mmCIF file of C-alpha atoms and ligand atoms in Angstrom:
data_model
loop_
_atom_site.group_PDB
_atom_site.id
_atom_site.type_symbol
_atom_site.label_atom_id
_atom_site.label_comp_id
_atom_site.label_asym_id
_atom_site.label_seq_id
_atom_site.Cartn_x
_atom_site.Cartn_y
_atom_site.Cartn_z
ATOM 1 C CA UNK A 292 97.445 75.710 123.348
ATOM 2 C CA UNK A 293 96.402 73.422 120.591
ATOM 3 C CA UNK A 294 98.387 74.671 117.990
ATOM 4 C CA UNK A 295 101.441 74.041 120.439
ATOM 5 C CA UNK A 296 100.023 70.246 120.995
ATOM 6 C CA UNK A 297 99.863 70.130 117.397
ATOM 7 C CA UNK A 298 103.067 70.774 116.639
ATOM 8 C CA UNK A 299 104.624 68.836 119.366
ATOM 9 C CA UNK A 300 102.718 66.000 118.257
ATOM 10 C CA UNK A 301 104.076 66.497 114.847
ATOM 11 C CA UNK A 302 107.566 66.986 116.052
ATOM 12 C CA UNK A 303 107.857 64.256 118.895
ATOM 13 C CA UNK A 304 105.985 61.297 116.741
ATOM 14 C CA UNK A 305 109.034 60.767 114.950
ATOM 15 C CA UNK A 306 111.121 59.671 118.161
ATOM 16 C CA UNK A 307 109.032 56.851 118.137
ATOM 17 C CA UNK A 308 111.349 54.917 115.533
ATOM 18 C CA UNK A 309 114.130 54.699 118.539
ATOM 19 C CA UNK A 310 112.069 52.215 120.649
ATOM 20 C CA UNK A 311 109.420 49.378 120.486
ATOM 21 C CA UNK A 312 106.706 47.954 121.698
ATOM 22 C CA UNK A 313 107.344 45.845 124.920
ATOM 23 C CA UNK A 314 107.900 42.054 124.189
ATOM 24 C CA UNK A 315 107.842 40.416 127.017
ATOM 25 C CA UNK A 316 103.417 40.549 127.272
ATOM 26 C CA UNK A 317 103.143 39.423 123.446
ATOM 27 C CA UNK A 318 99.682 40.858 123.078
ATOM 28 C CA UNK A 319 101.263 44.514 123.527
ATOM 29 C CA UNK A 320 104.185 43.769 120.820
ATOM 30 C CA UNK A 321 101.777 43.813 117.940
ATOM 31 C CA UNK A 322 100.869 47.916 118.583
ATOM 32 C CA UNK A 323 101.807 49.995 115.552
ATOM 33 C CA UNK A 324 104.650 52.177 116.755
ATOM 34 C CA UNK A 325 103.540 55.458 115.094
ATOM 35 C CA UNK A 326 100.801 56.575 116.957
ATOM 36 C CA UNK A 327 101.161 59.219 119.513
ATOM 37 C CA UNK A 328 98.495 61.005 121.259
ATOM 38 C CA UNK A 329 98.290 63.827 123.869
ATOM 39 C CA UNK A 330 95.538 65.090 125.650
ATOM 40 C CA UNK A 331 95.424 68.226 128.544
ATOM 41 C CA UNK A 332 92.740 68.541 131.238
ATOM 42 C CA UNK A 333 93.481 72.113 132.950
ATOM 43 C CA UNK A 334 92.364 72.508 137.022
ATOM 44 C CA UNK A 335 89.537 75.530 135.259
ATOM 45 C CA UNK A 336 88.236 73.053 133.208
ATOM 46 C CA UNK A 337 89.759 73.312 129.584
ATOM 47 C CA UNK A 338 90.457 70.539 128.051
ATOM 48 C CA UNK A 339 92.757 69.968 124.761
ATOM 49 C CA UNK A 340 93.680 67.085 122.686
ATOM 50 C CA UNK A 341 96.037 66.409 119.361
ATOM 51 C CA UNK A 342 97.161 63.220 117.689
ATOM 52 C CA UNK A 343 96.015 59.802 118.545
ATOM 53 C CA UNK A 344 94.489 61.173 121.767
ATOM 54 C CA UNK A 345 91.300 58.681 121.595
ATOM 55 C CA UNK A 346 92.746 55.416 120.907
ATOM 56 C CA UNK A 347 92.322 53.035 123.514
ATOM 57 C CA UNK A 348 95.708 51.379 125.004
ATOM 58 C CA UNK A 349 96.187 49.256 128.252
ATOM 59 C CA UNK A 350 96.939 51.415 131.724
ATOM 60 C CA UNK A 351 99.507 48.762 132.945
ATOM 61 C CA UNK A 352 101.676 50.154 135.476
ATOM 62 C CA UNK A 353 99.470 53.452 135.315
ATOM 63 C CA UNK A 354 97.487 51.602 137.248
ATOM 64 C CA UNK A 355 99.265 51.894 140.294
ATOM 65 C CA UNK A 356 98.695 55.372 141.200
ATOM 66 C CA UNK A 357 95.085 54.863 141.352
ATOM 67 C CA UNK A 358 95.417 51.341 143.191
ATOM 68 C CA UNK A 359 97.419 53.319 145.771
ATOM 69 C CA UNK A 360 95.230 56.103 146.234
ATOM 70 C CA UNK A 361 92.403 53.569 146.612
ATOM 71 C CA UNK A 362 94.043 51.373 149.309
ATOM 72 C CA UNK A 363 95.112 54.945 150.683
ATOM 73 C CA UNK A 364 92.274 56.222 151.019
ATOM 74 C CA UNK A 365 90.622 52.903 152.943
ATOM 75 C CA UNK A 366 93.658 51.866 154.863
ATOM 76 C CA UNK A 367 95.531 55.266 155.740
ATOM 77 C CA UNK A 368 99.116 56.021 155.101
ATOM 78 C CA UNK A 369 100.071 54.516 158.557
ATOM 79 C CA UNK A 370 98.873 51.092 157.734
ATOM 80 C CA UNK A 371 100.733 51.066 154.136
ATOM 81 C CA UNK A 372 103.604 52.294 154.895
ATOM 82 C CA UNK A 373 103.823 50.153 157.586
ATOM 83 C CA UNK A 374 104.346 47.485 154.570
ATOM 84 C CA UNK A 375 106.044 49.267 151.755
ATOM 85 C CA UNK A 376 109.030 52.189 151.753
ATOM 86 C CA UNK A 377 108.674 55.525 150.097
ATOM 87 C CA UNK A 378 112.132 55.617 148.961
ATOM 88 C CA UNK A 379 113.589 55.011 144.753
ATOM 89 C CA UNK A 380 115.190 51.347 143.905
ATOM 90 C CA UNK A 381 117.090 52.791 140.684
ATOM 91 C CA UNK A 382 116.115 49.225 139.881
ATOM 92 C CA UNK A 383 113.864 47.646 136.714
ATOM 93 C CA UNK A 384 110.415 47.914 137.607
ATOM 94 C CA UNK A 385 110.837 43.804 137.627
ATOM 95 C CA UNK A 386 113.883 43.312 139.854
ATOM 96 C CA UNK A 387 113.488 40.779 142.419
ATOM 97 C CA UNK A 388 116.973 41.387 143.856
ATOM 98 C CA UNK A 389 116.423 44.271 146.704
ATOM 99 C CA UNK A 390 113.419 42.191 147.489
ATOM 100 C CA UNK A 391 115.477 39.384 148.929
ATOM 101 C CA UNK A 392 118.089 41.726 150.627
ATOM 102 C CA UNK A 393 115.198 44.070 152.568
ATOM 103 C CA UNK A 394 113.173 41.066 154.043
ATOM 104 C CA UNK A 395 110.480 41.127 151.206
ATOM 105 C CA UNK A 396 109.829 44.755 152.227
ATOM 106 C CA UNK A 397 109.178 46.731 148.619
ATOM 107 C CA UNK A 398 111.081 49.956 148.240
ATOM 108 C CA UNK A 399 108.153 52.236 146.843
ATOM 109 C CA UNK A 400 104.490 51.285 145.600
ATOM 110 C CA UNK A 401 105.355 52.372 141.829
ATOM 111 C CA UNK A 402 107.636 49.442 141.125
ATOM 112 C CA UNK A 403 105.793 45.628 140.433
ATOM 113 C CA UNK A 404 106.562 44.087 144.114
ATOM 114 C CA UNK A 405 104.964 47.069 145.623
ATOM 115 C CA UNK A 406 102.180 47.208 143.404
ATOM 116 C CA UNK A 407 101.385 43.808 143.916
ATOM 117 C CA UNK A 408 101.542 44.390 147.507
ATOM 118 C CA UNK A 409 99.036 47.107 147.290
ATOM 119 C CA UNK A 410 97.175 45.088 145.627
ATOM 120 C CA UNK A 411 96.777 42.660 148.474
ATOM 121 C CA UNK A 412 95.417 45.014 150.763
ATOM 122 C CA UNK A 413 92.571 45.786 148.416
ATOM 123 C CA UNK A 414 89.217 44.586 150.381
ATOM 124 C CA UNK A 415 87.751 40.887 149.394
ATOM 125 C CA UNK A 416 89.551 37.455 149.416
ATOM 126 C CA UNK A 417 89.389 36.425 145.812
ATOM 127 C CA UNK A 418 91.687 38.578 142.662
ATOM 128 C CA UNK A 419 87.655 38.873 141.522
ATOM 129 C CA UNK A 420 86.801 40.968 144.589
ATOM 130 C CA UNK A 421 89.427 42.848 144.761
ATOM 131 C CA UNK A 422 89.428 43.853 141.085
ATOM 132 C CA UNK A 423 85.602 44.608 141.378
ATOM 133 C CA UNK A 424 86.600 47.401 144.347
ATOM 134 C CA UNK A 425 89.245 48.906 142.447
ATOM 135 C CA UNK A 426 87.824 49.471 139.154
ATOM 136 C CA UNK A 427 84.360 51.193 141.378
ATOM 137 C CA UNK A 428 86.921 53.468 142.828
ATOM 138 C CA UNK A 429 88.543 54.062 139.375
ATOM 139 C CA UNK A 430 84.583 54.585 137.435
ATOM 140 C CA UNK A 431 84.641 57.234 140.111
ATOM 141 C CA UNK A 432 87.202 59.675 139.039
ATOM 142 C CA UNK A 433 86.153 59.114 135.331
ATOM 143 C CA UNK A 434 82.195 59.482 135.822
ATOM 144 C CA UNK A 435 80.167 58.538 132.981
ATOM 145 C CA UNK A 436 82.748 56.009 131.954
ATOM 146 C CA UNK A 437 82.316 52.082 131.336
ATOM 147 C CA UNK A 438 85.805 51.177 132.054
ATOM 148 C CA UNK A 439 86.919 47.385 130.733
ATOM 149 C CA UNK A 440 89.737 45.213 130.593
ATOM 150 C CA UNK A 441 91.219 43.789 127.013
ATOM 151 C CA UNK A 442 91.314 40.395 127.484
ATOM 152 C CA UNK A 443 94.329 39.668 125.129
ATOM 153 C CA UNK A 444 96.199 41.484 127.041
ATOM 154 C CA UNK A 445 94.849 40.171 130.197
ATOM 155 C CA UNK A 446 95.809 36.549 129.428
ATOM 156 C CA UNK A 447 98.950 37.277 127.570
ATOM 157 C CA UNK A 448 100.605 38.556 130.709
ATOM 158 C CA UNK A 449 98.502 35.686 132.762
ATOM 159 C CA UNK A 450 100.260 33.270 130.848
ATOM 160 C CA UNK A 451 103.548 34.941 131.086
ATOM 161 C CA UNK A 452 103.779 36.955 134.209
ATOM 162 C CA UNK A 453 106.463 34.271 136.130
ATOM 163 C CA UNK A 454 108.309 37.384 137.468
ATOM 164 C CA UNK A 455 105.480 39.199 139.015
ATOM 165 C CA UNK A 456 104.293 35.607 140.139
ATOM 166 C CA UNK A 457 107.905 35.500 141.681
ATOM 167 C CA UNK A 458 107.590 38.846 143.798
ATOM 168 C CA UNK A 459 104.517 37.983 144.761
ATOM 169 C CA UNK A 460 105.768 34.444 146.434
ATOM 170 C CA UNK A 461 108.787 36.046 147.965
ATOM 171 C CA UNK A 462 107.208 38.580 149.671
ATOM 172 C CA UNK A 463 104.429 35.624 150.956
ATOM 173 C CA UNK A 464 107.430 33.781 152.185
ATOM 174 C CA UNK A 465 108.403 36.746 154.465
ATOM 175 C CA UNK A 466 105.039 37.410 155.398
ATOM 176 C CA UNK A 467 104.265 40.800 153.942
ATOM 177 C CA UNK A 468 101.801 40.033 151.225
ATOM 178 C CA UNK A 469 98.152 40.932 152.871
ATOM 179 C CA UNK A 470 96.286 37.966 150.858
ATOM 180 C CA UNK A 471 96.675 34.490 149.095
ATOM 181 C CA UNK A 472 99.678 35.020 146.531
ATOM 182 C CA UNK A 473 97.637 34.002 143.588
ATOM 183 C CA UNK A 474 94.916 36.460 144.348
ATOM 184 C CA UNK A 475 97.495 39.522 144.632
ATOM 185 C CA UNK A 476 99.274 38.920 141.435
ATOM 186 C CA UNK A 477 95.838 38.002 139.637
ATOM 187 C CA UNK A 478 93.697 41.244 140.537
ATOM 188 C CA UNK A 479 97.204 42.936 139.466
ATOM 189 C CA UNK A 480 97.198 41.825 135.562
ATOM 190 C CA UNK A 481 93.908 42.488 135.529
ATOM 191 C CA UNK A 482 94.320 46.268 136.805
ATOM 192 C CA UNK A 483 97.443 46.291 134.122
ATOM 193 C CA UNK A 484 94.716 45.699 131.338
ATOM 194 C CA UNK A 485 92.335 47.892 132.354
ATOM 195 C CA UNK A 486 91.551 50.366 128.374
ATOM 196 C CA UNK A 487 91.543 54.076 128.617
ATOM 197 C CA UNK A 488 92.390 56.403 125.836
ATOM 198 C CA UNK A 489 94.742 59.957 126.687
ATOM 199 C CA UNK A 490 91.734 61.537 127.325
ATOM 200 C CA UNK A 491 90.287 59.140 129.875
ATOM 201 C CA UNK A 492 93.800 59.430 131.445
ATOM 202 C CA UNK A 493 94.026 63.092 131.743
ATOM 203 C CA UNK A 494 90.552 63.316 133.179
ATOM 204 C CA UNK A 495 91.175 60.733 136.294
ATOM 205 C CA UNK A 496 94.140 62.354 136.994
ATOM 206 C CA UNK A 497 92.659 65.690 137.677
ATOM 207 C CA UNK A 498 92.448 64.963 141.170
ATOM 208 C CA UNK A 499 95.898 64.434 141.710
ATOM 209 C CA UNK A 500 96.447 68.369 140.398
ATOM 210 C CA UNK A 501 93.709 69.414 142.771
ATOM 211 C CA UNK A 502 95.114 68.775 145.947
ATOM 212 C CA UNK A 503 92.482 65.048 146.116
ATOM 213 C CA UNK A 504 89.877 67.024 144.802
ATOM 214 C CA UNK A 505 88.354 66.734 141.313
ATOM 215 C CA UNK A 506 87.850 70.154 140.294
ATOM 216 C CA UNK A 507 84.560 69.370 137.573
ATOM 217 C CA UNK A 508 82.343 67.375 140.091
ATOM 218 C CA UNK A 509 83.832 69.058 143.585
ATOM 219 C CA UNK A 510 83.799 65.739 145.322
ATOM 220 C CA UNK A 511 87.086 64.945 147.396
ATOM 221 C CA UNK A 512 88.286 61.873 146.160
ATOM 222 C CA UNK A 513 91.613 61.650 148.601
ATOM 223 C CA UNK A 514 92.912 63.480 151.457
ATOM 224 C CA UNK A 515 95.375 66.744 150.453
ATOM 225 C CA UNK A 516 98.433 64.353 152.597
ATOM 226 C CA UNK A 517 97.095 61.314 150.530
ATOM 227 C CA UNK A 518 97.574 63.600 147.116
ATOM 228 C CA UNK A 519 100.774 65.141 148.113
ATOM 229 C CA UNK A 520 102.191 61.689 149.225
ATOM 230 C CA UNK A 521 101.099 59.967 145.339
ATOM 231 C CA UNK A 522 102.517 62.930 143.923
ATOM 232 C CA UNK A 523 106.342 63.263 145.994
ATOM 233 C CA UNK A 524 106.109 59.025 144.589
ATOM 234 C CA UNK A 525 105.597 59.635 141.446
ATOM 235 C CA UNK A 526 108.203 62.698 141.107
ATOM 236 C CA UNK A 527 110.604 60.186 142.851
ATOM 237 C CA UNK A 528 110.226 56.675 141.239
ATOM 238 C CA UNK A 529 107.287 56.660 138.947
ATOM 239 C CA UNK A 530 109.497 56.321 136.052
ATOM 240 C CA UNK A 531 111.668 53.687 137.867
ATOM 241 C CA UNK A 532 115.299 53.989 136.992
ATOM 242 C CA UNK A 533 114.982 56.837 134.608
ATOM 243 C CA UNK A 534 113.013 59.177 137.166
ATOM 244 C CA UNK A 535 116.213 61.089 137.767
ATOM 245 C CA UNK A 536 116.041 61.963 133.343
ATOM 246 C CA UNK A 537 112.110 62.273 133.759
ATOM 247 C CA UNK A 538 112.769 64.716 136.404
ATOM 248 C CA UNK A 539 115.681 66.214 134.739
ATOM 249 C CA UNK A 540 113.643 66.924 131.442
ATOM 250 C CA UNK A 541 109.827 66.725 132.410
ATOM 251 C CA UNK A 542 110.176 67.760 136.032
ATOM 252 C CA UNK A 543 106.914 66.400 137.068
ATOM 253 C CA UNK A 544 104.929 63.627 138.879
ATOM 254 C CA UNK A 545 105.049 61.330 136.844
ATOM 255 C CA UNK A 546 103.880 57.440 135.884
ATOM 256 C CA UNK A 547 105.003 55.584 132.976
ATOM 257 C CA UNK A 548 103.062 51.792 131.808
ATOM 258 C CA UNK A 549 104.044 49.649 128.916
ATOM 259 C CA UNK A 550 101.441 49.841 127.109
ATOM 260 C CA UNK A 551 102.823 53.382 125.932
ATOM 261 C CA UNK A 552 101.005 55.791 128.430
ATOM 262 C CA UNK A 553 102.415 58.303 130.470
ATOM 263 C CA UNK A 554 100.525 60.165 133.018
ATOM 264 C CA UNK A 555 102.320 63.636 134.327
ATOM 265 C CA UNK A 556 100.277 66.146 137.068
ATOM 266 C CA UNK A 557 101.189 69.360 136.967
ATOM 267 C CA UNK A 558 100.153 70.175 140.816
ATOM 268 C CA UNK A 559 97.418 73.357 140.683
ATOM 269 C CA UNK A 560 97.434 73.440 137.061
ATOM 270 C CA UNK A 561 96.902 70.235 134.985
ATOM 271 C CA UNK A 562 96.702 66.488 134.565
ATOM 272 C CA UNK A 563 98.510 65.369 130.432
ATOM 273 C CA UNK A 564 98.516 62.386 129.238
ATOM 274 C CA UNK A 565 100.583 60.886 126.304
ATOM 275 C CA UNK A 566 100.407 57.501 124.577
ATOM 276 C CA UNK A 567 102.921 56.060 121.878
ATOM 277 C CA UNK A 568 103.655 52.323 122.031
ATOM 278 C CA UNK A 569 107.231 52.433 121.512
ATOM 279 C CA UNK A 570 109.271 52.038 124.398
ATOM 280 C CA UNK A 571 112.961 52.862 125.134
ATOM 281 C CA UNK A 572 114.434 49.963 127.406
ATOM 282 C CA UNK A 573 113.625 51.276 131.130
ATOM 283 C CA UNK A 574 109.911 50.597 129.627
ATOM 284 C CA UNK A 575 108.821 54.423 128.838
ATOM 285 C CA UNK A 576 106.936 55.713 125.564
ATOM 286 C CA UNK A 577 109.896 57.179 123.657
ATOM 287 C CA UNK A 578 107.773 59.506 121.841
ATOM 288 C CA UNK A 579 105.789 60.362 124.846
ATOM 289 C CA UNK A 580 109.068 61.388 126.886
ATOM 290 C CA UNK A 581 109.495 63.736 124.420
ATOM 291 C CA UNK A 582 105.991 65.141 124.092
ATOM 292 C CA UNK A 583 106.234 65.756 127.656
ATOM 293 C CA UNK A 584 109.505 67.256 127.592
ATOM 294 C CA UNK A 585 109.037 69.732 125.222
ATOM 295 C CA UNK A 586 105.345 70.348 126.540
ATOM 296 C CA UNK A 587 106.729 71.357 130.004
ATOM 297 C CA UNK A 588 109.359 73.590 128.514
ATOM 298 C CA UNK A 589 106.469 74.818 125.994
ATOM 299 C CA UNK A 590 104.516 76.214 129.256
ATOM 300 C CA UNK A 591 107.214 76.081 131.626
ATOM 301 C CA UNK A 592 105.583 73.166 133.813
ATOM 302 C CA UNK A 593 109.041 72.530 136.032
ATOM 303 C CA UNK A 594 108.741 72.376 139.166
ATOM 304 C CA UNK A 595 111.852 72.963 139.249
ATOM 305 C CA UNK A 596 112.491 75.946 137.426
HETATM 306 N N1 LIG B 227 101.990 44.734 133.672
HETATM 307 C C1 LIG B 227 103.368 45.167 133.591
HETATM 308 C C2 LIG B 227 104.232 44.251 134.405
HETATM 309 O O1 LIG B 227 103.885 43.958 135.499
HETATM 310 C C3 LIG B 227 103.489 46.586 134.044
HETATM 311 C C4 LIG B 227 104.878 47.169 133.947
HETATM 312 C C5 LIG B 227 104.869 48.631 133.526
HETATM 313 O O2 LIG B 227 103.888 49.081 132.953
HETATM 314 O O3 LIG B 227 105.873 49.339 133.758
HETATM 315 O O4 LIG B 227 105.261 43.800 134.005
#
């Protein structure tokens, strides 16, 4: 195994000079676009790691899967899905425009209007309060972790985050947004610049290839529906418009953020994570798709082979 991540690493870090680092959150343009990292956390407790596997990136949109399994977990699938469909946009991760059309109603929690609706049914009134109960249920699928936020990256999107600011008001105006609009889209940035390296990655995903257990301290972190619901969203719009390729070439649960991570579970088996900071333009680490791709078809990961 780690002379295949080795050589993957090698071979995929090179893709790296077809994309770039995302723009539009200046603090995350000035990452150095060579770096790639992997790291593998097995169900039987191996773990494996090759490139730049410890550096520490932002989660951004990574973020989401644990957000939902957190407001999962306290609110039950009824109550969210009450809120938010279950079905792909084959939109941006930005768009505004189905928003409008279905009544403020987000298609799926993966893209940013669902997210930030999520978000608002996180317990406490302030962005404060709600960030404070999210990142306890995130320090508990990575034990012994301090988890932060970088703050450049934190007020870098603050300052420019008029888009997510815009979801966040249009789904107020049609009354689906669970708390004050300002609040929502606050404790959101802040989960987007929460630091993890591959490694921390790969370890809080574990649960999501144990059926919502984690398999090192045996504690049942979500129900087996709650797990196979995160997972069936993440096979079908965690990469946003290029889940269709992602399933095509990865073929499995997978998240994408801009700040270069990846996270992909491999249901019974594993939980990888990649991070390269260049992006291709549907917001996805270039050189991570790869790694990923030819990882899968390494160990023959498909699930749908
Ligand atoms: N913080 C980013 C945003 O809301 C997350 C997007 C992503 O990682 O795909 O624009």
């Amino acid at each position: 195994m780690q002379e295949i991540l080795d050589r993957i690493v090698a071979k995929a870090r090179g893709h790296a000079r077809r994309g770039r680092p995302a723009s539009y959150i200046p603090a995350l343009s000035r990452a150095r676009r060579d770096l790639l990292g992997v790291s593998v956390f097995t169900l039987d407790g191996r773990t494996y790691h090759a490139g730049d596997h410890d550096r520490p990136f932002t989660m951004q949109s990574i973020s989401k899967v644990f957000c939902l399994a957190c407001v999962l977990k306290l609110r039950g699938d009824r109550a969210v899905f009450a809120l938010v469909d279950r079905e792909p946009s084959g939109d941006p991760f930005y768009s505004l425009v189905l928003l409008e059309y279905e009544n403020g109603r987000p298609r799926n929690p993966m893209i940013n209007a669902g997210a930030i609706l999520i978000t608002s049914l996180l317990p406490g009134r302030t962005s404060a309060a709600k960030f404070a109960h999210y990142m306890r249920f995130l320090e508990g699928v990575l034990p012994g972790k301090k988890l932060d936020i970088d703050p450049r990256v934190y007020a870098s999107e603050f300052e420019t985050g008029q888009r997510n600011r815009a979801l966040g008001c249009l789904m107020k105006h049609f009354g689906v947004l669970q708390s004050a609009t300002e609040d929502a889209v606050d404790a959101y940035f802040r989960q987007c610049s929460v630091r993890v390296t591959c490694d921390d990655l790969a370890r809080m995903g574990l649960f999501l290839a144990g059926r919502g257990v984690d398999p090192i301290t045996g504690r049942r972190v979500i129900a087996e529906g709650h797990c196979k619901t995160i997972n069936a969203l993440m096979a079908t719009c965690g990469l946003y418009d290029a889940s269709g390729d992602f399933a095509h070439r990865v073929g499995l649960p997978g998240k994408s953020g801009v700040g270069g991570g990846i996270l992909a579970i491999a249901p019974g088996k594993m939980s990888v994570a990649v991070y390269g900071p260049a992006l291709d333009p549907k917001g996805s680490s270039v050189a991570g798709f790869e790694a990923l791709e030819m990882l899968s078809q390494e160990l023959e990961l498909s699930l749908y082979l």
